[in-house]
Amino acid sequence: AENNEKAENNTITISGGKAYDVYAAVTGGGDAVGNTVQMSGGEVAYLGGAATDYGDRKDGSAINNKVIMSGGKAQEVAGGEVFEAGIAQGNSVKMTGGEAQNVYGGGTYSSSAKENYVEISGKAIVTGSGDNGYEEDGEKVNNKGVYGAISGASSGESFGSLENNSVKISGEAQVSNAYGAYSFGGADVIGNSVEISGNATVSGDVYGGSSATGSVSGNIVKIGGNATVSGNVYGGHSITGSVTDNTIELSGNANVDNANLFGYDKKTSTVSFSRTLSQKAASSGNTLTIKGWSGSVKQVKDFEKIKFGEIDLDNLPSNGTVLTITNLNNNDLENTFIDAQGVKFKSGTEIKAGMALNFIASGNDQELYINDDNIEFGNFTAGVAQEGEGKLELQDGKLIYTSTEVHASGQTHLVAENRAVAAAFVNQGSELIADALDTLSRTDGYGVKTFAAVYGNHSKYDVNSDLKINGWSSIVGVGSEKQLAQGDFSWGVFYENGSGNYRTANSFNNEFFRGDGSLVYNGGGITASYAKKSGSYAEASLRAGMLKSEMDNALKDINGAGYGYKSETAYYGAHLGIGKILTLNESTSVDLYGKFFHTYNKGDNFDVAGDKFEFDSITSDRLRLGTRYTVNKNNKWSSYYGIAWEYEFNGDADMKAMNKAVPTQSMQGSSYMAEIGLNYQPNTASPWSFDLSMRGYAGEREGFSGNVQAIYNF
């Protein structure tokens, strides 16, 4: 397209043959947008999604053009190229196979390139040799390879910038050199990245960003997986511009045994088509980050900071050192700040006080030297379960980290709290059993009876951190009431079910997050009561079942990922009650009672993100003393009002996280209850009876509940 015409959404497919230049679109003054070249075979010299250099007009933009290459060969591959006034943005090259010498997502001469990217994966090869017209110390530099973006303006020009371009190399790809962005001249190079992972191999140099005279800042090189890098690795490079806040990050099982790592490039350089530039770049904030990696490297220097972020104790090399520098000069790190504040150990390893670990050691006869004022240490975390404090100091030529204090992570307290509340929720089921017996005693008639009740509640429990739970419990059963010489005897068998949910708030590494919990129990049991004609009575029940508790997003790990857990335990319960009903007149009575509830919840253990959690068993022993006042006993509508005091003697939930005790969560203490209820029996001949009640709670347990019961007498 020429004369400012736009070239858009054109496609070329190459599966074989030979050609020189192949571009999906070329414009003269117009924009090239969304054009694509796909290559699976054949051989070409130059392969591009789009270029804007046709004729006399060279000011069009190249936006979102693509090259997709799965096979074949090319000397140079470009997603999109611009020259004078246009911008190269969002262009890409994706190679899953084939071979090339020089690859860049976006190319410019004197304008900007932003958000272009290159992905090299599979078994693709980019091993071109030769230079792109650049010299250092008077010699041509072999800098052909992979670029997120490249700018060709000379060092005397400073048009445009290279921002947020990226290179990703993965699979079994082989690459010579890799650059997040590269400017021959004065373009600023900002926020670009190179990420090398999988089993990829980079045999040459790697730069987060490079500019001859522009500023270079915020670029990053990530080397992880099982990738191998054997050349020089620079966070940033500029001859006269500033080089600030660039990062090299090592993770996984990356092999950098034969690599040299530099925060920035200090070399005096010469641009081939310009003057010699002898002024060295100012630098600050350039960082090497260790993130779950350990191993050796030939050289580490020119970093303002080395940050130990994440340590994998299970994957340390045989010498037990996180970072071994095999070609150390003793003053390489003299002015480097070592940051071990907030070290993060991976999950699954128990940390003990006094554990010593080599963070940095020399692999030659040079002794490591670091200024004591440049060493910072403090708190650490380990997985989701542990945290503590440590210190970092030079000892015998090594930088050694020692844990001084270790305890369970504060976020694990919530798990113990949830456990206590789960046990309390099961305890509520015993109230429903006792209520069913009370309702049976208020109905007329003997023989076989069926009963059912639904109990809804909203409660807050005063454990170490108040937790609110909304739940429903139900009971269905069959029983019988028989008249004896001295009174009435009732018995029944029942099935019980309960389900509840709640929300939690937790924090980890200064991040606050919400979790969601759910509880379900299923069980059954037997119950019996004996009421004398004098008004005295006794009652008892036995119950057993399974309690399931589940939490989503309960805990965070060192990388910020959320984890939940599931627990399933058996429970057993019993209750005994005695009381005396005092008849005031034909329609009014007062019930004075005492009831004792015992519940036992078995322990459990489970893993969260590789960390082991152990629940101890929970025993609950509650005594309730109360009175109930009933009126209109002989009417089909009768009502009752009651108050009670309850005391929990035990109710302690103990837990360990990676063998570290978590503070006991206790429900021990007093609660107070007030109730109002209504009983309906159409007439003495009716087999049906219904009961409705509401209760309010204060003290250790706060909240309210409602209960609906129905009884059918055969």
mmCIF file of C-alpha atoms in Angstrom, residues 103-244:
data_model
loop_
_atom_site.group_PDB
_atom_site.id
_atom_site.type_symbol
_atom_site.label_atom_id
_atom_site.label_comp_id
_atom_site.label_asym_id
_atom_site.label_seq_id
_atom_site.Cartn_x
_atom_site.Cartn_y
_atom_site.Cartn_z
ATOM 1 C CA VAL A 103 14.348 -12.270 15.400
ATOM 2 C CA TYR A 104 12.614 -9.201 16.789
ATOM 3 C CA GLY A 105 9.030 -8.446 17.704
ATOM 4 C CA GLY A 106 9.117 -4.758 16.857
ATOM 5 C CA GLY A 107 11.764 -2.816 14.969
ATOM 6 C CA THR A 108 12.196 0.954 14.652
ATOM 7 C CA TYR A 109 14.733 3.416 13.365
ATOM 8 C CA SER A 110 13.852 6.710 15.018
ATOM 9 C CA SER A 111 10.511 6.115 16.730
ATOM 10 C CA SER A 112 9.030 4.105 19.604
ATOM 11 C CA ALA A 113 8.404 0.390 20.045
ATOM 12 C CA LYS A 114 6.023 -0.733 22.767
ATOM 13 C CA GLU A 115 4.469 -4.006 23.894
ATOM 14 C CA ASN A 116 6.011 -6.109 21.156
ATOM 15 C CA TYR A 117 6.942 -9.655 22.018
ATOM 16 C CA VAL A 118 8.728 -12.759 20.835
ATOM 17 C CA GLU A 119 8.052 -16.323 21.943
ATOM 18 C CA ILE A 120 10.551 -19.037 21.051
ATOM 19 C CA SER A 121 9.474 -22.534 22.077
ATOM 20 C CA GLY A 122 9.403 -26.160 21.011
ATOM 21 C CA LYS A 123 12.616 -26.993 19.179
ATOM 22 C CA ALA A 124 13.006 -23.645 17.433
ATOM 23 C CA ILE A 125 16.560 -22.458 16.819
ATOM 24 C CA VAL A 126 17.811 -18.867 16.729
ATOM 25 C CA THR A 127 21.574 -19.210 16.618
ATOM 26 C CA GLY A 128 22.565 -16.585 14.104
ATOM 27 C CA SER A 129 26.123 -15.355 14.220
ATOM 28 C CA GLY A 130 27.238 -11.885 13.235
ATOM 29 C CA ASP A 131 26.586 -8.329 14.341
ATOM 30 C CA ASN A 132 23.845 -5.755 13.961
ATOM 31 C CA GLY A 133 26.272 -2.892 13.339
ATOM 32 C CA TYR A 134 27.410 -2.450 16.926
ATOM 33 C CA GLU A 135 30.946 -2.308 18.331
ATOM 34 C CA GLU A 136 32.376 -2.444 21.828
ATOM 35 C CA ASP A 137 35.997 -1.482 22.455
ATOM 36 C CA GLY A 138 36.522 -1.193 18.714
ATOM 37 C CA GLU A 139 35.368 -4.721 17.940
ATOM 38 C CA LYS A 140 32.234 -5.963 16.296
ATOM 39 C CA VAL A 141 29.833 -7.563 18.748
ATOM 40 C CA ASN A 142 28.142 -10.850 17.905
ATOM 41 C CA ASN A 143 24.708 -9.643 18.937
ATOM 42 C CA LYS A 144 22.347 -11.342 16.560
ATOM 43 C CA GLY A 145 19.627 -13.234 18.342
ATOM 44 C CA VAL A 146 16.177 -12.559 19.780
ATOM 45 C CA TYR A 147 14.829 -9.078 20.615
ATOM 46 C CA GLY A 148 11.529 -7.983 22.022
ATOM 47 C CA ALA A 149 12.216 -4.710 20.199
ATOM 48 C CA ILE A 150 15.183 -3.102 18.484
ATOM 49 C CA SER A 151 15.917 0.514 17.595
ATOM 50 C CA GLY A 152 18.422 1.425 14.907
ATOM 51 C CA ALA A 153 18.805 5.169 15.452
ATOM 52 C CA SER A 154 22.426 6.247 15.901
ATOM 53 C CA SER A 155 23.863 7.320 19.243
ATOM 54 C CA GLY A 156 23.543 10.968 18.328
ATOM 55 C CA GLU A 157 19.778 10.656 17.964
ATOM 56 C CA SER A 158 17.330 10.170 20.810
ATOM 57 C CA PHE A 159 13.945 9.677 19.226
ATOM 58 C CA GLY A 160 11.287 7.455 20.779
ATOM 59 C CA SER A 161 11.569 4.833 23.450
ATOM 60 C CA LEU A 162 11.442 1.039 23.820
ATOM 61 C CA GLU A 163 8.904 0.125 26.487
ATOM 62 C CA ASN A 164 7.327 -3.068 27.824
ATOM 63 C CA ASN A 165 8.603 -5.359 25.110
ATOM 64 C CA SER A 166 9.264 -8.986 25.997
ATOM 65 C CA VAL A 167 11.013 -12.183 25.006
ATOM 66 C CA LYS A 168 9.997 -15.641 26.209
ATOM 67 C CA ILE A 169 12.168 -18.652 25.488
ATOM 68 C CA SER A 170 10.946 -22.088 26.561
ATOM 69 C CA GLY A 171 10.621 -25.720 25.527
ATOM 70 C CA GLU A 172 13.855 -27.028 24.036
ATOM 71 C CA ALA A 173 14.565 -23.892 22.071
ATOM 72 C CA GLN A 174 18.168 -22.916 21.300
ATOM 73 C CA VAL A 175 19.034 -19.232 21.146
ATOM 74 C CA SER A 176 22.290 -17.352 20.703
ATOM 75 C CA ASN A 177 21.574 -13.992 22.392
ATOM 76 C CA ALA A 178 18.429 -12.535 23.944
ATOM 77 C CA TYR A 179 17.443 -8.906 24.586
ATOM 78 C CA GLY A 180 14.271 -7.528 26.063
ATOM 79 C CA ALA A 181 14.950 -4.376 24.036
ATOM 80 C CA TYR A 182 18.041 -2.969 22.349
ATOM 81 C CA SER A 183 18.775 0.546 21.124
ATOM 82 C CA PHE A 184 21.822 1.374 19.023
ATOM 83 C CA GLY A 185 21.376 5.023 19.908
ATOM 84 C CA GLY A 186 19.591 7.240 22.396
ATOM 85 C CA ALA A 187 16.214 5.593 22.899
ATOM 86 C CA ASP A 188 15.196 5.073 26.521
ATOM 87 C CA VAL A 189 14.701 1.385 27.310
ATOM 88 C CA ILE A 190 12.060 0.889 29.997
ATOM 89 C CA GLY A 191 10.204 -2.076 31.493
ATOM 90 C CA ASN A 192 11.292 -4.764 29.026
ATOM 91 C CA SER A 193 11.799 -8.416 29.911
ATOM 92 C CA VAL A 194 13.451 -11.687 28.974
ATOM 93 C CA GLU A 195 12.088 -14.911 30.434
ATOM 94 C CA ILE A 196 13.955 -18.180 29.887
ATOM 95 C CA SER A 197 12.377 -21.414 31.132
ATOM 96 C CA GLY A 198 11.689 -25.046 30.303
ATOM 97 C CA ASN A 199 14.731 -26.820 28.865
ATOM 98 C CA ALA A 200 15.736 -23.886 26.701
ATOM 99 C CA THR A 201 19.386 -23.056 26.055
ATOM 100 C CA VAL A 202 20.892 -19.601 25.556
ATOM 101 C CA SER A 203 24.537 -19.862 24.568
ATOM 102 C CA GLY A 204 25.347 -16.166 24.396
ATOM 103 C CA ASP A 205 24.491 -12.964 26.237
ATOM 104 C CA VAL A 206 21.196 -11.913 27.788
ATOM 105 C CA TYR A 207 20.154 -8.284 28.411
ATOM 106 C CA GLY A 208 16.997 -7.084 30.096
ATOM 107 C CA GLY A 209 17.515 -3.825 28.226
ATOM 108 C CA SER A 210 20.346 -2.043 26.424
ATOM 109 C CA SER A 211 20.797 1.460 25.008
ATOM 110 C CA ALA A 212 23.927 3.214 23.793
ATOM 111 C CA THR A 213 23.101 6.619 25.270
ATOM 112 C CA GLY A 214 19.528 6.421 26.563
ATOM 113 C CA SER A 215 18.434 5.555 30.095
ATOM 114 C CA VAL A 216 17.733 1.926 30.915
ATOM 115 C CA SER A 217 15.341 1.215 33.777
ATOM 116 C CA GLY A 218 12.899 -1.339 35.145
ATOM 117 C CA ASN A 219 13.991 -4.179 32.860
ATOM 118 C CA ILE A 220 14.100 -7.770 34.054
ATOM 119 C CA VAL A 221 15.717 -11.063 33.123
ATOM 120 C CA LYS A 222 14.117 -14.221 34.528
ATOM 121 C CA ILE A 223 15.943 -17.532 34.265
ATOM 122 C CA GLY A 224 14.062 -20.533 35.612
ATOM 123 C CA GLY A 225 12.783 -24.018 34.960
ATOM 124 C CA ASN A 226 15.599 -26.237 33.687
ATOM 125 C CA ALA A 227 16.959 -23.614 31.333
ATOM 126 C CA THR A 228 20.689 -23.240 30.664
ATOM 127 C CA VAL A 229 22.416 -19.892 30.100
ATOM 128 C CA SER A 230 26.144 -19.800 29.422
ATOM 129 C CA GLY A 231 27.022 -16.213 28.523
ATOM 130 C CA ASN A 232 26.954 -12.845 30.249
ATOM 131 C CA VAL A 233 23.653 -11.773 31.751
ATOM 132 C CA TYR A 234 22.937 -8.064 32.314
ATOM 133 C CA GLY A 235 19.977 -6.487 33.993
ATOM 134 C CA GLY A 236 20.668 -3.334 31.997
ATOM 135 C CA HIS A 237 23.322 -1.653 29.868
ATOM 136 C CA SER A 238 23.978 1.899 28.743
ATOM 137 C CA ILE A 239 27.217 3.645 27.901
ATOM 138 C CA THR A 240 26.302 7.159 29.003
ATOM 139 C CA GLY A 241 22.703 6.897 30.136
ATOM 140 C CA SER A 242 21.567 5.901 33.609
ATOM 141 C CA VAL A 243 20.980 2.234 34.415
ATOM 142 C CA THR A 244 18.497 1.916 37.265
#
